[in-house]
XYZ file of C-alpha atoms in Angstrom:
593
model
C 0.000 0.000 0.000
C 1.003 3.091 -0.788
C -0.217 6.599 1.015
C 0.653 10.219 -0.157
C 0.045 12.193 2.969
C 0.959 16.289 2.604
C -0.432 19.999 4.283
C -0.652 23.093 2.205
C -3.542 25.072 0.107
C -2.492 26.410 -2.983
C -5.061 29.390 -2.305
C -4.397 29.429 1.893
C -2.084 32.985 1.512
C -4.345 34.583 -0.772
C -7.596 33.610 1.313
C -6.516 34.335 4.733
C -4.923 37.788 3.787
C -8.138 38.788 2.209
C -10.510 37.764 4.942
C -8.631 37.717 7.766
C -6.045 40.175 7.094
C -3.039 37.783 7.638
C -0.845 39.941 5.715
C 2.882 41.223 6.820
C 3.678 40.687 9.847
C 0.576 38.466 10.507
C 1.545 36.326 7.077
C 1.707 33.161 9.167
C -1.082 32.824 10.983
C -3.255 30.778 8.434
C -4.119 26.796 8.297
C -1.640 24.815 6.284
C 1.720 27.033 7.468
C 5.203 24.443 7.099
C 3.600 22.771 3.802
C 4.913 19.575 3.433
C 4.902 15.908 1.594
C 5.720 12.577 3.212
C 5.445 9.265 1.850
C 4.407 5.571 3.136
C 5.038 2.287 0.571
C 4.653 -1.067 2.218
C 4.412 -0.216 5.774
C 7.499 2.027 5.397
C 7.922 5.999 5.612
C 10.288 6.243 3.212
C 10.484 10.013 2.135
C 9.575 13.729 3.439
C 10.540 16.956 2.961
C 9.143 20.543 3.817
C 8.504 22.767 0.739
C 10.041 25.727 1.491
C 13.626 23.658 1.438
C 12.531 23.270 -2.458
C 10.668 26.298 -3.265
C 13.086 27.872 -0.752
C 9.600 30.486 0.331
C 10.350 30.154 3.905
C 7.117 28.601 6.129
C 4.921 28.541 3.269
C 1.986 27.288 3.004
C 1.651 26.570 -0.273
C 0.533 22.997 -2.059
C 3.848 21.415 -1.952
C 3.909 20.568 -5.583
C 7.545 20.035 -5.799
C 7.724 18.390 -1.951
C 5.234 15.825 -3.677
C 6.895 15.277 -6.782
C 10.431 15.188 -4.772
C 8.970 12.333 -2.405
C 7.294 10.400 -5.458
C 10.172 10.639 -7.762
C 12.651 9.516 -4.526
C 10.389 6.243 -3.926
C 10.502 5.616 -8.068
C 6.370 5.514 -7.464
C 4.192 7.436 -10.151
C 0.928 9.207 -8.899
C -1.380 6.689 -10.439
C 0.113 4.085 -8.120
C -0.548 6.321 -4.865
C -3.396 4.053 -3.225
C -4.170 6.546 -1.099
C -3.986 10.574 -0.814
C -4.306 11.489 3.215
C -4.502 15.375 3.998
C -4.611 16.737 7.794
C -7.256 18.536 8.135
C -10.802 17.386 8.646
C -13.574 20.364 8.476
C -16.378 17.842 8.249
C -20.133 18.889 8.078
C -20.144 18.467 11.810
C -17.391 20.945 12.475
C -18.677 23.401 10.049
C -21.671 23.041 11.750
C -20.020 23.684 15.314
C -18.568 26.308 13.731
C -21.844 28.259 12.870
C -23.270 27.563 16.536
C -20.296 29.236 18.063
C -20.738 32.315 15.574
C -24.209 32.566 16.268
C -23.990 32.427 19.968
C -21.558 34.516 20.302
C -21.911 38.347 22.061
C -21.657 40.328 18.617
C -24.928 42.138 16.571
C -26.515 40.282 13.666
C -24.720 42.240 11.171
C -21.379 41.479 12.741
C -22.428 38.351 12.777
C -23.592 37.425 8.881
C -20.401 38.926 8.547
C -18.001 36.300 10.462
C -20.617 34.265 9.089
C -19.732 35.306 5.246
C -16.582 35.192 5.581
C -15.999 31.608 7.636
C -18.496 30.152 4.579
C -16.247 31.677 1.899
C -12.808 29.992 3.758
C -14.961 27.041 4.183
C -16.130 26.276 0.548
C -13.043 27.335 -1.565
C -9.974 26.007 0.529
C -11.013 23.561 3.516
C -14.408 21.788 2.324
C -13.324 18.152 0.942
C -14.572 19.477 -2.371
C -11.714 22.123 -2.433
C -9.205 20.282 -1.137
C -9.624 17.757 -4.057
C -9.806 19.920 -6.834
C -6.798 21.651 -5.514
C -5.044 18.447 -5.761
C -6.072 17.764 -9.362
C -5.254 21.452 -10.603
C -1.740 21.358 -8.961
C -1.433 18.070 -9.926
C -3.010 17.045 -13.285
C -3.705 13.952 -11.960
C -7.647 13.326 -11.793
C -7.504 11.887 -8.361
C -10.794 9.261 -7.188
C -12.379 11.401 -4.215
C -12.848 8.072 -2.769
C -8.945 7.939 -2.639
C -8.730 11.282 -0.372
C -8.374 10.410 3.221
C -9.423 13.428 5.710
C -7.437 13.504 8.637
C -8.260 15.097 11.866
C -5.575 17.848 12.459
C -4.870 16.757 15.987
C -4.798 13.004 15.453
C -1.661 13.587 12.523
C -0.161 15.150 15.337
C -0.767 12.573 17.476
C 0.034 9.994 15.252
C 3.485 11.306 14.045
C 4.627 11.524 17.724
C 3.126 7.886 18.479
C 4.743 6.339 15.805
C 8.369 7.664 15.135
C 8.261 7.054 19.592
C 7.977 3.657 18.566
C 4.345 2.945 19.376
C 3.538 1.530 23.123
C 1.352 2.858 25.335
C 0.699 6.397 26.572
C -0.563 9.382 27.701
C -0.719 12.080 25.174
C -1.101 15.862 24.998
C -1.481 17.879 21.971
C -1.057 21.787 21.550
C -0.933 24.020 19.638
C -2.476 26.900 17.541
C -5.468 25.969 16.198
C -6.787 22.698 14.761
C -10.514 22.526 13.213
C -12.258 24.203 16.498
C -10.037 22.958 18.978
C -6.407 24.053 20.066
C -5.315 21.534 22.523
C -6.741 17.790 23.509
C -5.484 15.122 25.910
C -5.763 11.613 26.224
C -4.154 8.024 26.163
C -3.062 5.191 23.732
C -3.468 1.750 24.765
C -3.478 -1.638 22.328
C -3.049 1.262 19.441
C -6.720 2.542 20.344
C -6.356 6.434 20.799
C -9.211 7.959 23.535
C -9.366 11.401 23.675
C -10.522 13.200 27.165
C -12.794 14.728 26.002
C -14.028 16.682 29.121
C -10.438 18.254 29.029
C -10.433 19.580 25.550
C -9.396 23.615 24.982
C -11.829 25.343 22.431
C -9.584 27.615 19.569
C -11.161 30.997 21.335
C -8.620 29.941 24.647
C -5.226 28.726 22.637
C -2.483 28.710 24.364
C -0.291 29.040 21.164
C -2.460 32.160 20.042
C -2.041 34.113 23.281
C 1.799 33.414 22.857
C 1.880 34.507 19.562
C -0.036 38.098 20.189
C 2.643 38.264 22.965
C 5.231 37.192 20.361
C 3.480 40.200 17.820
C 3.519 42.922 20.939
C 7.688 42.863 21.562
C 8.086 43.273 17.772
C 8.504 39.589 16.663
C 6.521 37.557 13.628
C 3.675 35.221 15.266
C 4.007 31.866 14.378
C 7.538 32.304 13.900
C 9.622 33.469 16.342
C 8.016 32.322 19.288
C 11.365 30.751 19.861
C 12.943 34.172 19.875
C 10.408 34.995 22.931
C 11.595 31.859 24.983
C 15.309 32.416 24.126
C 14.528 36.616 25.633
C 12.717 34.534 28.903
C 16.135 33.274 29.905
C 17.802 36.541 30.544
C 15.243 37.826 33.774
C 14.733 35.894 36.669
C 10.540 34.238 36.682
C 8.199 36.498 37.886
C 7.069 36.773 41.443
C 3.553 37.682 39.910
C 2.484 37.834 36.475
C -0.717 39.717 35.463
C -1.176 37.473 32.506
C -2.150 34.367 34.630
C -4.489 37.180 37.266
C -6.210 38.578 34.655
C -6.207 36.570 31.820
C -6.018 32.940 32.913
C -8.438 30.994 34.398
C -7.942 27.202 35.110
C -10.524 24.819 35.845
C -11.115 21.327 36.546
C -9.944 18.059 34.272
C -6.967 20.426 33.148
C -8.992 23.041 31.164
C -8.522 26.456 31.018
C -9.611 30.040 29.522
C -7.817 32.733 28.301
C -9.142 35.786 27.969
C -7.032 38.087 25.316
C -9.050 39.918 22.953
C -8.654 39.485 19.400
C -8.165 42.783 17.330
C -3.941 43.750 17.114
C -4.991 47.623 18.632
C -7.151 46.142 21.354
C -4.653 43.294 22.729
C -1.913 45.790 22.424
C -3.910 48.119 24.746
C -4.191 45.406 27.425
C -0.330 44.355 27.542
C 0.557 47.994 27.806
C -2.150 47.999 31.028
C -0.509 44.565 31.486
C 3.071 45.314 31.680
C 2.920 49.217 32.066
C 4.203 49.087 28.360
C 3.984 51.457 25.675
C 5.420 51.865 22.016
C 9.112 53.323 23.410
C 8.930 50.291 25.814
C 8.837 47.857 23.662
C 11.933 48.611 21.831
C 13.779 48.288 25.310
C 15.577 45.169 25.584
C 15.237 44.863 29.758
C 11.409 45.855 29.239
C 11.151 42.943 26.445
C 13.094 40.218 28.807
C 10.014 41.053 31.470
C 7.452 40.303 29.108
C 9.226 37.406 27.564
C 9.472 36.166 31.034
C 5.562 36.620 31.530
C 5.085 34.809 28.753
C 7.009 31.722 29.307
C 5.981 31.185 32.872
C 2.374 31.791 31.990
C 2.883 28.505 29.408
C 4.761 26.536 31.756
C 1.651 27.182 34.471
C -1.000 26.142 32.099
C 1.209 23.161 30.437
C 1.513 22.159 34.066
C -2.049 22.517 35.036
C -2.712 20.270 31.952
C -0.188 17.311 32.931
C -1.984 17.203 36.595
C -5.080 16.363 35.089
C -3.678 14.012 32.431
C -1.515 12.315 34.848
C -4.611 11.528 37.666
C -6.354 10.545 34.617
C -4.583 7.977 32.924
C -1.893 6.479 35.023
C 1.021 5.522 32.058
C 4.594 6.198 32.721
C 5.236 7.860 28.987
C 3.771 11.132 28.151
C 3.877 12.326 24.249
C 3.789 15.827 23.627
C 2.919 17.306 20.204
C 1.904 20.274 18.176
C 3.555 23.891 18.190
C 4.015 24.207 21.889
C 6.284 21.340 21.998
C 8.233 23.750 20.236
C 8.488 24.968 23.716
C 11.736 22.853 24.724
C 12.129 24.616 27.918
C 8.413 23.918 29.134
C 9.123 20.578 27.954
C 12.092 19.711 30.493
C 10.029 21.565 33.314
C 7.050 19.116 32.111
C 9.005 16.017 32.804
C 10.280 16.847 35.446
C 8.162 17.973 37.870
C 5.494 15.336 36.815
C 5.166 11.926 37.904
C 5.839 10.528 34.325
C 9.096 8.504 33.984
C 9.497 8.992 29.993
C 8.644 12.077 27.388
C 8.601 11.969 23.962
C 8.687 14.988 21.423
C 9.178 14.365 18.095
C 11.589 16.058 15.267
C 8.368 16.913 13.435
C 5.855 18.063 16.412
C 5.246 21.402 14.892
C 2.968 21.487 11.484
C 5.556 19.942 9.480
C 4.822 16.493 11.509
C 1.045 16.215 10.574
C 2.030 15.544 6.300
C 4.215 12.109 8.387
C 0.940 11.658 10.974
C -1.557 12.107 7.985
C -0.097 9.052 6.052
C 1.204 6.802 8.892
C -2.454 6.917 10.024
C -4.147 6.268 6.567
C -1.569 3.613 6.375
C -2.583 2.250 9.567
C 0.551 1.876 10.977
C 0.476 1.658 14.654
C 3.659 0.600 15.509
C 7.314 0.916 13.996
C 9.487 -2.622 13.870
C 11.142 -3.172 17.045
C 14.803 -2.835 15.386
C 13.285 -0.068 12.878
C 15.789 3.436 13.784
C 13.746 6.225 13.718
C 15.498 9.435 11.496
C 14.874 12.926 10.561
C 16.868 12.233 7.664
C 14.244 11.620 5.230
C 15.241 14.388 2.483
C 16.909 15.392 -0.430
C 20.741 14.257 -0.999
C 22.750 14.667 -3.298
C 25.483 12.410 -5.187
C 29.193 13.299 -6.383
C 28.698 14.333 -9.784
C 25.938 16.661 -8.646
C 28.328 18.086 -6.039
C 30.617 18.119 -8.502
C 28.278 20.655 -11.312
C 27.434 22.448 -8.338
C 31.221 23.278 -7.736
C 31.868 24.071 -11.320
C 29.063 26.840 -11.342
C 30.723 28.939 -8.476
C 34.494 28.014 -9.708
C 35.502 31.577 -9.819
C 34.247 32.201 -6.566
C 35.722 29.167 -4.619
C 38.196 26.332 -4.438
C 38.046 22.995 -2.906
C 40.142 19.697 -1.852
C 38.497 16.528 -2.359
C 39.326 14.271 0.713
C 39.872 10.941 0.444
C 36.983 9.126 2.901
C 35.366 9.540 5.735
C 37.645 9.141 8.149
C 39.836 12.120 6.520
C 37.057 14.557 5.932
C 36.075 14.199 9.745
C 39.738 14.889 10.718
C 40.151 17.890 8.530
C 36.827 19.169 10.115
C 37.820 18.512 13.730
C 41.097 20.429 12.764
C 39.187 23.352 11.153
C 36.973 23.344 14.605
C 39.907 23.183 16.699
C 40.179 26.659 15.917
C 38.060 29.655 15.723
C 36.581 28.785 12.737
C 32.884 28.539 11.337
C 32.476 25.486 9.251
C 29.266 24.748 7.300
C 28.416 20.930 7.186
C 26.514 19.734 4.324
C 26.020 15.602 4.588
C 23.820 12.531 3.087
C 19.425 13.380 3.535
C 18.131 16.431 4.609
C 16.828 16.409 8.046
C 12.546 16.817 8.109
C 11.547 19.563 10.688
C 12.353 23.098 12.232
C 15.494 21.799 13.658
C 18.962 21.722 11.788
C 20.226 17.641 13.312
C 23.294 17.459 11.748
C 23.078 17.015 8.029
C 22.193 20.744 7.325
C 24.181 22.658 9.928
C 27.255 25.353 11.253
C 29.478 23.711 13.775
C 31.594 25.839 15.274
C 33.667 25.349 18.635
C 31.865 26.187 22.143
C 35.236 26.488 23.799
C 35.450 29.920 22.393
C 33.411 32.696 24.486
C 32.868 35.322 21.106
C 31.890 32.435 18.837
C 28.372 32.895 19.566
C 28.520 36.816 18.519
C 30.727 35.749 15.813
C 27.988 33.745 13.886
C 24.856 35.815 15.132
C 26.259 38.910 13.787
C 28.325 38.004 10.824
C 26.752 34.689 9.785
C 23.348 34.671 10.946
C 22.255 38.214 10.472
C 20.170 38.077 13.934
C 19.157 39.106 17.184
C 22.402 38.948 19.713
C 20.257 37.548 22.113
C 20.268 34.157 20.402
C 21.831 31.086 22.048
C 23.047 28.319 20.193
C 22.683 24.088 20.956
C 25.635 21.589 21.765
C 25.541 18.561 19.785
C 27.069 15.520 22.175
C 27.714 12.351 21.751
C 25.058 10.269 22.948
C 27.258 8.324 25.778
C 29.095 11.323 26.783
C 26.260 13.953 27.000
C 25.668 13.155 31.049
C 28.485 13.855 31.782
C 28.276 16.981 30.245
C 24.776 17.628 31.051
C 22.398 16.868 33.888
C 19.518 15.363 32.164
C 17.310 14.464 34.674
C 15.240 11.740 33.828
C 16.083 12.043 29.862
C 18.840 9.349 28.982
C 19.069 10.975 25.275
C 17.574 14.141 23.259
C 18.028 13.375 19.696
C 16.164 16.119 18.008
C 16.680 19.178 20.651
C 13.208 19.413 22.005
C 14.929 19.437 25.717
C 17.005 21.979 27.397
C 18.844 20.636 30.296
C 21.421 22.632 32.943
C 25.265 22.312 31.435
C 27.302 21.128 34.986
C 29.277 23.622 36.707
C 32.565 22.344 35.781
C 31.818 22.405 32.115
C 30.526 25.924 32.420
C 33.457 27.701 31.788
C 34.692 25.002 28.904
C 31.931 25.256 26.291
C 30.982 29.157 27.252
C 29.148 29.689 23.739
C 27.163 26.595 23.878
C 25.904 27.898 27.087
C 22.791 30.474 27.556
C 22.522 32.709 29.889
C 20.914 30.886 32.587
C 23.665 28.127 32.217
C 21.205 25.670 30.440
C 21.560 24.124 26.476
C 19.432 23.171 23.807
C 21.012 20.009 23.557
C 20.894 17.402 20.543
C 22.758 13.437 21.510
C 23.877 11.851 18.913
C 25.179 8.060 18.372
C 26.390 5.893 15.722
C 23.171 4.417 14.307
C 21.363 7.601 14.342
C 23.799 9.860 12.445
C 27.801 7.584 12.050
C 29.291 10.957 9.911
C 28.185 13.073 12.411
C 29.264 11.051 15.984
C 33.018 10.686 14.124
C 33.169 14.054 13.649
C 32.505 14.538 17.292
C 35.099 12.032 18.325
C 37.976 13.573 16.073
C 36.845 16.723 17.716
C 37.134 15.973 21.144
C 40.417 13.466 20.644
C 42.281 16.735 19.260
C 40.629 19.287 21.526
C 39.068 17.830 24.876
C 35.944 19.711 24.144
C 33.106 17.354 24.445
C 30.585 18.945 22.516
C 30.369 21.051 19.281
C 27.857 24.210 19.061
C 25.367 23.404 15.893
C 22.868 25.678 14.141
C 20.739 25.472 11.121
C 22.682 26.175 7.629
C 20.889 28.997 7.263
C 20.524 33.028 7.337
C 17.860 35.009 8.841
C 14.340 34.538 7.083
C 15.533 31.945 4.967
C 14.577 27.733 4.946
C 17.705 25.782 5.902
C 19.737 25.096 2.842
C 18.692 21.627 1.108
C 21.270 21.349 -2.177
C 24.465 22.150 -2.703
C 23.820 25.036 -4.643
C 21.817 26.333 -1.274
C 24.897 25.902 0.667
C 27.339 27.543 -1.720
C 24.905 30.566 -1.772
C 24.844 30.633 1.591
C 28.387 30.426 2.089
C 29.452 33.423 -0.597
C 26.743 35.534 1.722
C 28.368 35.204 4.999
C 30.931 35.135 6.673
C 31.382 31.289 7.057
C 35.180 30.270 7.036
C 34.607 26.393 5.404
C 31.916 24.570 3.511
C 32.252 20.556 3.593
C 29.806 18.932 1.496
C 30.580 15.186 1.729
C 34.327 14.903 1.279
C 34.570 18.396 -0.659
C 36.289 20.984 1.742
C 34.951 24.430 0.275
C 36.626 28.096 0.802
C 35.859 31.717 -1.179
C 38.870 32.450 -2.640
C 40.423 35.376 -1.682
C 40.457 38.747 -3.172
């Protein structure tokens, strides 16, 4: 069997700009954001990339024509041999009829309300109603797809179902947040025998998201909702957590079974007006950096309360020992450690795709009705694009009067020259085998540099990067060495940085620009099976150094997808200020002059 799962709306931008006015800095917040293609044959997911690493559009949310075609032509499978099409989102005639019952008993006049009214019917018919969604398939595709072949999949259960299966299936409790699904933005519940069971009683309607009131917080100190809500969590770190914070007195309420309600009103000029009441902010404020790290601070305690209040209730409720956490707050990797650890659970799992780009994998793996991976079956992120020597090779040619390169002999020598490279204060871009699927640069697609070195993190902020100063950078460790290194509580390993754990004092002062401001890292464990390149690198490394970790960020610049071919990287490379490119065994350099 073979099942085509993807997310994106060819006219998504266009419709939710016109009616909703998510335009500029509001461009993201729309259904189908991080389009995406993945694709099951035989039981196996074999292939999945995010569109923007294609169509290089950062976050779009476009149909991910060449994501699809990518994943198809990867797996040699035509579309007439797709068995199945499976799409994550589910606005059945039952939600779109919960959705007129909430418009019309809600506090606004009639005319106000024929016009919510209007405009939810136009959204509804021409981009989310089955009808749309499959003749936007067949226009983008050309291929007249069977409707009976489209598979509607409940946006919160491809969540779900991404995190359940690349944790390797088994029993659990689950939590899912984020944005906005179909009417809900957060639901909690368990899997047992591969039979999923909601809790329904401690469901969180759209109007009280906990991912919306972030991102209006995220909008108010100047940021891009849906975005850079890591930006806000990274600002959190540099104030201490507030004694009191007028976001959980006055616009939090929690209630029984682990529900809450959050009270932030929705117009950009009206929510501005109460965080200015809020915080005692106004427009000069909130260009001030120590006024922004209060607000920040607000922020992330106010999701770490609510995430909290939620875990009680799941954990009196269902009783496992392994908790799976999915959607956009799992994004949240310092609410995730706190989760963990202050809960009776003995296990979390977040996956590398638990924001949107994970519900394209969750779509088909449900469709396919996989419940379980193979006991000896390693999970990866590596499920992109690569790219073979003689296209490394053409890519070279192209930029040959830009830059030079050495061709080492294997492995074991390209790791060694990088090691040496990183032994000093160098910024090396490192390009190897499948692009990694998700928000998170793992290794294939990243710029290692040495944490031993205070500056380095200014280095590549300012003069690679082209961002915020504020910004810390992870440590990737070598699975076996990383507690020593780091105190991970009840984690053993964190794969695809969804954790942040406390670096120990005596390593402190040795890996300075791996470490944020509150002395905690973002911290990705590697080992041989999950990434063998990548785990000799970090041996050469610490054999020539005795620095047990290297500091890795996404091969990228400022508002631009992580780099996907080699031509992305070279690009990249002739931009910045990176000192070394190493794309499989090429060693890379702008020649001087």
């Amino acid at each position: 069997m073979i099942v085509l799962g993807y997310n994106g709306f060819t006219r998504g931008a266009e419709i939710f700009g016109r009616l909703f006015e998510a335009t500029g800095v509001a461009r993201n917040l729309l259904v189908g954001h991080d389009a995406s293609a993945a694709l099951v044959v035989d039981g196996e997911l074999v292939a999945a990339v995010e569109e923007e690493r294609l169509s290089r559009v950062k976050k779009t949310s476009d149909f991910p024509a060449h994501a699809i075609q990518w994943c198809l032509d990867f797996a040699g499978v035509p579309l007439d041999q797709v068995d199945v099409v499976a799409f994550p989102w589910r606005f059945s005639p039952e939600v779109a009829d919960e959705m007129i019952a909430q418009v019309a008993s809600g506090g606004q006049s009639p005319a106000e309300k024929f016009d919510v009214l209007r405009r939810a019917g136009e959204f509804y018919t021409d981009m989310v109603s089955r009808e749309a969604i499959h003749d936007d398939f067949v226009q983008r595709t050309g291929h007249e797809l069977d409707p009976n072949k489209l598979v509607l999949v409940p946006h919160h259960l491809a969540h779900l179902t991404c995190g359940a299966y690349l944790a390797g299936g088994g029993d659990a409790a689950f939590l899912v947040s984020d944005g906005r699904a179909e009417t809900l933005s957060s639901v909690m519940g368990e899997v047992r025998d591969g039979v999923v069971r909601v809790f329904d009683d401690s469901t969180i309607p759209m109007t009280s998201s906990l991912g919306v009131a972030y991102g209006r917080i995220t909008r108010y100190l100047g940021f891009v909702p849906n975005n850079d809500e890591y930006k806000v969590m990274g600002l959190a770190a540099y104030g201490p957590s507030p004694r009191r914070n007028p976001l959980l007195e006055r616009c939090v309420r929690l209630h029984e079974n682990g529900t809450y309600t959050i009270s932030i009103p929705m117009g950009v000029t009206a929510y501005y007006a109460l965080f200015d009441d809020l915080f005692d902010g106004d427009s000069e404020k909130r260009e001030d950096f120590d006024f922004r790290v209060k607000v920040a601070a607000m922020a992330q305690h106010m999701v770490e309360a609510v995430t909290a209040h939620q875990v009680r209730a799941l954990t009196a409720a269902s009783g496992l020992d392994t908790l799976l956490f999915e959607g956009g707050l799992a994004l949240n990797c310092v609410a995730n450690t706190k989760m963990l650890e202050r809960s009776s659970f003995t296990g979390m799992e977040v996956s590398f795709g638990a924001s949107d780009p994970g519900v394209a994998i969750g779509a088909a793996v449900y469709t396919a009705g996989l419940r379980n991976r193979p006991a000896d079956a390693a999970t990866t992120p590596y499920l992109g694009p690569s790219y073979d020597e003689p296209h490394i090779l053409e890519a070279l040619e192209e930029y040959a009067d830009r830059v030079e390169w050495q061709e080492e002999a294997d492995v074991e020598a390209v790791t060694e020259r990088t090691a040496r490279l990183l032994s000093e204060k160098n910024v090396v871009a490192w390009f190897q085998g499948r692009t990694e699927y998700g928000p998170r640069a793992l290794g294939n697609r990243s710029i290692l540099a040495n944490p031993a070195f205070p500056e380095i993190k200014d280095i590549i902020n300012i003069r690679v990067k082209h961002r915020e100063p504020f910004r810390p950078f992870a440590p990737v460790v070598l699975e076996s060495e990383a507690p020593r290194v780091f105190d991970l509580g009840k984690k053993t390993s964190s794969p695809y940085m969804t954790f942040v754990f406390p670096v120990r004092e005596e390593y402190r002062e040795r890996i300075p620009g791996a470490c944020h401001v509150d002395g905690t890292a973002r911290v990705q464990t590697v080992d041989d099976r999950q990434n063998p390149v990548l785990a000799r690198l970090l041996r050469a490394f610490t054999d020539r150094t005795g620095v047990p970790c290297l500091l890795n960020t996404s091969f990228n610049v400022a508002g631009e997808p992580i780099v996907c071919s080699p031509r992305d990287a070279l690009e990249c490379l002739l931009a910045t200020e990176i000192d070394h490119l190493v794309i499989d065994r090429f060693v890379i350099t702008k020649k001087s002059g």
